[in-house]
Coordinates of N, CA and C and ligand atoms in Angstrom, one line a residue:
M9 N 24.0 1.2 -10.1 CA 23.2 0.1 -9.4 C 21.7 0.5 -9.4
S10 N 20.8 -0.5 -9.7 CA 19.4 -0.2 -9.6 C 19.0 -0.1 -8.2
N11 N 17.9 0.5 -8.1 CA 17.3 0.8 -6.7 C 17.0 -0.5 -6.0
P12 N 17.4 -0.8 -4.9 CA 17.2 -2.1 -4.3 C 15.7 -2.3 -3.7
C13 N 14.9 -1.2 -3.6 CA 13.7 -1.2 -3.0 C 12.7 -1.6 -4.0
I14 N 12.0 -2.9 -3.7 CA 11.2 -3.5 -4.7 C 9.9 -2.6 -5.0
F15 N 9.5 -1.9 -4.1 CA 8.3 -1.0 -4.4 C 8.7 0.2 -5.3
C16 N 9.9 0.8 -5.0 CA 10.5 1.9 -5.9 C 10.6 1.2 -7.3
R17 N 10.9 0.1 -7.4 CA 11.2 -0.6 -8.7 C 9.8 -0.8 -9.3
I18 N 8.8 -1.1 -8.6 CA 7.4 -1.1 -9.3 C 7.0 0.1 -9.7
I19 N 7.2 1.2 -8.9 CA 6.8 2.5 -9.4 C 7.4 2.9 -10.6
N20 N 8.8 2.6 -10.8 CA 9.5 2.9 -11.8 C 9.3 2.0 -13.2
G21 N 8.4 1.1 -13.0 CA 8.0 0.1 -14.0 C 9.2 -1.0 -14.3
E22 N 10.1 -1.1 -13.3 CA 11.2 -2.1 -13.5 C 10.8 -3.5 -13.1
I23 N 9.7 -3.5 -12.4 CA 9.2 -4.8 -11.9 C 7.7 -4.7 -12.3
P24 N 7.0 -5.6 -13.0 CA 5.7 -5.5 -13.3 C 4.7 -5.6 -12.1
A25 N 3.6 -5.0 -12.2 CA 2.6 -5.0 -11.0 C 1.3 -4.7 -11.7
K26 N 0.3 -5.2 -11.0 CA -1.1 -4.8 -11.6 C -1.5 -3.6 -10.9
K27 N -1.4 -2.5 -11.7 CA -1.7 -1.1 -11.3 C -3.1 -0.8 -11.2
L28 N -3.7 -0.2 -10.1 CA -4.9 0.2 -9.9 C -5.0 1.7 -10.0
Y29 N -4.0 2.6 -9.7 CA -4.1 4.0 -9.6 C -2.7 4.5 -9.6
E30 N -2.4 5.7 -10.3 CA -1.3 6.4 -10.2 C -1.6 7.9 -10.3
D31 N -0.8 8.7 -9.5 CA -0.8 10.2 -9.7 C 0.6 10.6 -9.5
D32 N 0.8 11.8 -9.3 CA 2.3 12.3 -9.1 C 2.9 11.9 -7.7
E33 N 2.1 11.6 -6.8 CA 2.6 11.3 -5.5 C 2.3 9.9 -4.9
V34 N 1.3 9.3 -5.6 CA 0.8 8.0 -5.0 C 0.6 6.9 -6.1
F35 N 0.9 5.6 -5.7 CA 0.7 4.5 -6.7 C 0.0 3.4 -5.8
A36 N -0.9 2.7 -6.6 CA -1.7 1.6 -5.9 C -1.5 0.4 -6.8
F37 N -1.5 -0.8 -6.4 CA -1.4 -2.1 -7.1 C -2.0 -3.2 -6.3
W38 N -2.4 -4.3 -7.0 CA -2.9 -5.4 -6.3 C -1.7 -6.2 -5.6
D39 N -2.0 -6.7 -4.4 CA -0.9 -7.5 -3.8 C -0.7 -8.9 -4.4
L40 N 0.5 -9.2 -4.6 CA 0.9 -10.5 -5.2 C 0.4 -11.7 -4.6
S41 N 0.3 -11.6 -3.2 CA -0.2 -12.7 -2.5 C -1.5 -12.3 -1.6
P42 N -2.6 -12.2 -2.3 CA -3.8 -11.6 -1.7 C -4.2 -12.4 -0.3
Q43 N -4.5 -11.7 0.8 CA -5.0 -12.3 1.9 C -6.5 -12.0 2.1
A44 N -7.1 -11.6 1.1 CA -8.7 -11.5 1.2 C -9.0 -11.2 -0.4
P45 N -10.3 -11.5 -0.7 CA -10.8 -11.4 -2.2 C -10.3 -10.1 -2.8
K46 N -10.4 -9.1 -2.0 CA -9.7 -7.8 -2.6 C -8.6 -7.4 -1.6
H47 N -7.4 -7.4 -2.2 CA -6.3 -6.9 -1.4 C -5.3 -6.2 -2.3
F48 N -5.2 -5.0 -2.1 CA -4.3 -4.1 -2.9 C -3.4 -3.1 -1.8
L49 N -2.4 -2.6 -2.4 CA -1.5 -1.7 -1.6 C -1.5 -0.3 -2.1
V50 N -1.5 0.7 -1.3 CA -1.3 2.1 -1.7 C 0.0 2.6 -1.1
I51 N 0.8 3.2 -1.9 CA 2.2 3.6 -1.4 C 2.5 5.1 -1.9
P52 N 3.1 5.8 -1.0 CA 3.7 7.1 -1.6 C 4.8 6.9 -2.5
K53 N 4.8 7.7 -3.6 CA 6.0 7.5 -4.6 C 7.4 7.9 -3.8
K54 N 7.4 8.8 -2.9 CA 8.5 9.1 -2.2 C 8.9 7.9 -1.2
H55 N 10.1 7.5 -1.3 CA 10.6 6.3 -0.5 C 10.7 6.7 1.0
L56 N 9.8 6.2 1.8 CA 9.9 6.2 3.2 C 9.9 4.8 3.8
S57 N 10.8 4.4 4.6 CA 10.8 3.0 4.9 C 9.6 2.5 5.7
G58 N 8.9 3.3 6.3 CA 7.8 2.8 7.0 C 7.1 3.9 7.8
P59 N 6.0 3.6 8.5 CA 5.3 4.7 9.3 C 6.2 5.5 10.2
G60 N 7.2 4.7 10.7 CA 8.1 5.3 11.7 C 9.0 6.4 11.1
A61 N 9.0 6.5 9.7 CA 9.9 7.4 9.0 C 9.2 8.6 8.5
V62 N 7.9 8.6 8.8 CA 7.0 9.9 8.4 C 7.3 11.1 9.2
S63 N 7.6 12.1 8.4 CA 7.9 13.4 9.0 C 6.7 14.3 8.7
V64 N 6.8 15.6 9.4 CA 5.7 16.5 9.2 C 5.4 16.8 7.8
E65 N 6.5 16.9 7.0 CA 6.3 17.3 5.5 C 5.7 16.1 4.7
D66 N 5.6 14.9 5.3 CA 4.9 13.8 4.6 C 3.5 13.7 4.9
E67 N 3.0 14.4 5.9 CA 1.6 14.2 6.4 C 0.6 14.2 5.4
A68 N 0.8 15.2 4.5 CA -0.3 15.3 3.5 C -0.4 14.1 2.6
V69 N 0.8 13.7 2.2 CA 0.7 12.5 1.3 C 0.3 11.3 1.9
I70 N 0.5 11.1 3.2 CA 0.1 9.9 4.0 C -1.6 10.0 4.0
G71 N -2.1 11.2 4.3 CA -3.5 11.4 4.2 C -4.2 11.0 2.9
K72 N -3.4 11.4 1.9 CA -3.8 11.1 0.5 C -3.9 9.5 0.3
V73 N -2.8 8.8 0.8 CA -2.7 7.4 0.7 C -4.0 6.8 1.3
V74 N -4.4 7.3 2.5 CA -5.6 6.7 3.1 C -6.8 7.0 2.3
R75 N -7.0 8.3 1.9 CA -8.2 8.5 0.9 C -8.3 7.9 -0.2
I76 N -7.1 7.7 -1.0 CA -7.3 6.9 -2.2 C -7.6 5.4 -1.9
G77 N -6.9 4.8 -0.8 CA -7.3 3.6 -0.4 C -8.6 3.3 -0.3
A78 N -9.4 4.2 0.5 CA -10.7 3.9 0.7 C -11.5 4.3 -0.6
E79 N -11.2 5.2 -1.4 CA -12.0 5.4 -2.6 C -11.7 4.2 -3.6
L80 N -10.6 3.7 -3.7 CA -10.4 2.6 -4.5 C -11.1 1.3 -4.0
A81 N -11.2 1.2 -2.7 CA -12.0 0.1 -2.2 C -13.4 0.1 -2.7
R82 N -14.0 1.3 -2.5 CA -15.4 1.6 -2.8 C -15.7 1.2 -4.3
E83 N -14.6 1.8 -5.2 CA -14.7 1.5 -6.7 C -14.8 0.0 -6.9
H84 N -14.1 -0.7 -6.1 CA -14.2 -2.1 -6.3 C -15.2 -2.8 -5.5
G85 N -16.2 -2.2 -5.0 CA -17.3 -2.9 -4.5 C -17.1 -3.2 -3.0
V86 N -16.0 -2.5 -2.2 CA -15.8 -2.8 -1.0 C -16.1 -1.6 -0.2
E87 N -17.2 -1.5 0.6 CA -17.5 -0.4 1.5 C -16.8 -0.5 2.8
Q88 N -16.7 -1.7 3.3 CA -16.1 -2.0 4.6 C -14.8 -2.7 4.2
C89 N -13.7 -2.3 4.9 CA -12.4 -2.9 4.7 C -11.4 -2.7 5.8
R90 N -10.4 -3.3 5.8 CA -9.4 -3.2 6.7 C -8.2 -2.4 6.1
L91 N -7.7 -1.4 6.8 CA -6.5 -0.7 6.2 C -5.5 -1.0 7.2
V92 N -4.3 -1.4 6.8 CA -3.2 -1.8 7.7 C -1.9 -1.3 7.2
M93 N -1.1 -0.7 8.2 CA 0.3 -0.4 7.9 C 1.1 -1.1 8.9
N94 N 1.9 -2.1 8.5 CA 2.8 -2.7 9.4 C 4.2 -1.9 9.7
N95 N 4.6 -1.7 10.8 CA 5.6 -0.8 11.2 C 6.7 -1.6 11.7
G96 N 7.7 -2.3 11.1 CA 8.7 -2.9 11.6 C 8.5 -4.4 11.4
A97 N 9.7 -5.1 11.4 CA 9.7 -6.6 11.2 C 8.8 -7.4 12.2
E98 N 8.8 -6.9 13.5 CA 8.2 -7.7 14.5 C 6.5 -7.5 14.2
A99 N 6.2 -6.4 13.6 CA 4.7 -6.2 13.4 C 4.5 -6.7 12.0
G100 N 5.3 -7.4 11.3 CA 4.9 -8.2 10.0 C 5.3 -7.4 8.8
Q101 N 6.2 -6.3 8.9 CA 6.6 -5.6 7.8 C 7.7 -6.4 7.1
T102 N 7.6 -6.6 5.8 CA 8.6 -7.4 5.1 C 9.1 -6.5 4.0
V103 N 8.4 -5.5 3.5 CA 9.0 -4.7 2.5 C 9.0 -3.2 3.0
F104 N 10.3 -2.7 3.0 CA 10.6 -1.4 3.8 C 10.5 -0.2 2.9
H105 N 9.3 -0.2 2.3 CA 8.8 1.1 1.7 C 7.4 1.3 2.1
L106 N 7.1 2.3 2.8 CA 5.9 2.5 3.4 C 4.7 2.0 2.5
H107 N 3.7 1.2 3.2 CA 2.6 0.9 2.2 C 1.3 0.6 3.1
L108 N 0.2 1.0 2.6 CA -1.0 0.8 3.2 C -1.8 -0.5 2.6
H109 N -1.9 -1.5 3.3 CA -2.7 -2.8 2.8 C -4.2 -2.3 2.8
V110 N -4.9 -2.6 1.9 CA -6.3 -2.4 2.0 C -7.0 -3.9 1.6
L111 N -7.6 -4.4 2.7 CA -8.2 -5.7 2.5 C -9.8 -5.8 2.6
G112 N -10.4 -6.5 1.8 CA -11.8 -6.5 1.9 C -12.5 -7.6 1.2
G113 N -13.7 -7.8 1.2 CA -14.5 -8.9 0.6 C -14.6 -10.0 1.3
R114 N -14.3 -10.1 2.6 CA -14.6 -11.1 3.5 C -14.7 -10.7 4.9
P115 N -15.5 -11.3 5.9 CA -15.4 -10.9 7.2 C -14.1 -10.9 7.9
M116 N -13.7 -10.0 8.7 CA -12.3 -9.9 9.3 C -12.6 -10.1 10.7
S117 N -11.5 -10.7 11.5 CA -11.6 -11.0 12.9 C -10.6 -10.1 13.6
W118 N -10.7 -9.9 14.9 CA -9.8 -9.1 15.7 C -9.5 -9.9 16.9
P119 N -8.3 -10.0 17.5 CA -7.2 -9.2 16.9 C -6.4 -10.0 15.8
P120 N -5.6 -9.2 15.0 CA -4.8 -10.0 14.0 C -3.8 -10.8 14.7
G121 N -3.2 -11.8 13.8 CA -2.3 -12.7 14.4 C -0.8 -12.1 14.5
Ligands
5GP227 P1 4.3 -6.2 4.6 O1 4.5 -7.7 5.1 O2 5.6 -5.6 4.4 O3 3.4 -5.4 5.4 O4 3.6 -6.3 3.2 C1 4.3 -6.5 2.0 C2 3.3 -7.0 0.9 O5 3.8 -6.8 -0.3 C3 2.9 -8.5 1.2 O6 1.4 -8.5 1.2 C4 3.4 -9.0 -0.2 O7 2.5 -10.0 -0.7 C5 3.5 -7.9 -1.2 N1 4.5 -8.0 -2.2 C6 5.8 -8.3 -2.0 N2 6.4 -8.3 -3.1 C7 5.6 -7.9 -4.0 C8 5.6 -7.8 -5.5 O8 6.7 -7.9 -6.1 N3 4.5 -7.4 -6.2 C9 3.4 -7.1 -5.5 N4 2.2 -6.8 -6.2 N5 3.2 -7.3 -4.1 C10 4.3 -7.7 -3.4
ZN228 ZN1 11.0 2.4 -2.1

């Protein structure tokens, strides 16, 4: 049976995505439903269901996810951006493979909805 996780399937090339970056630990791609002029996702290749599933051994790769997110934003002309990780359905998480949203290219308001 194929992996039911949509982001694992994107990493494996089973579902097409517009890739921005890939190394042995991290994958980044444009969001299918952008909420800002620039909106992409950065994910660890290791399947973690969300921020609540991060253990001590994952700390380094999560730091890398943040660094890559900010670097890619800069490369795409976005110096100031919002980095978001939703943790759980009530917080707005719909895909249960940890992902960092990087949104930029427009003014942002606070608090989020
Ligand atoms: P969440 O709501 O879980 O924090 O964010 C999930 C994000 O994944 C959403 O912004 C949604 O648009 C994006 N997404 C869901 N399915 C796909 C897909 O198949 N391809 C891409 N590129 N993005 C997806
Ligand atoms: Zn996954």
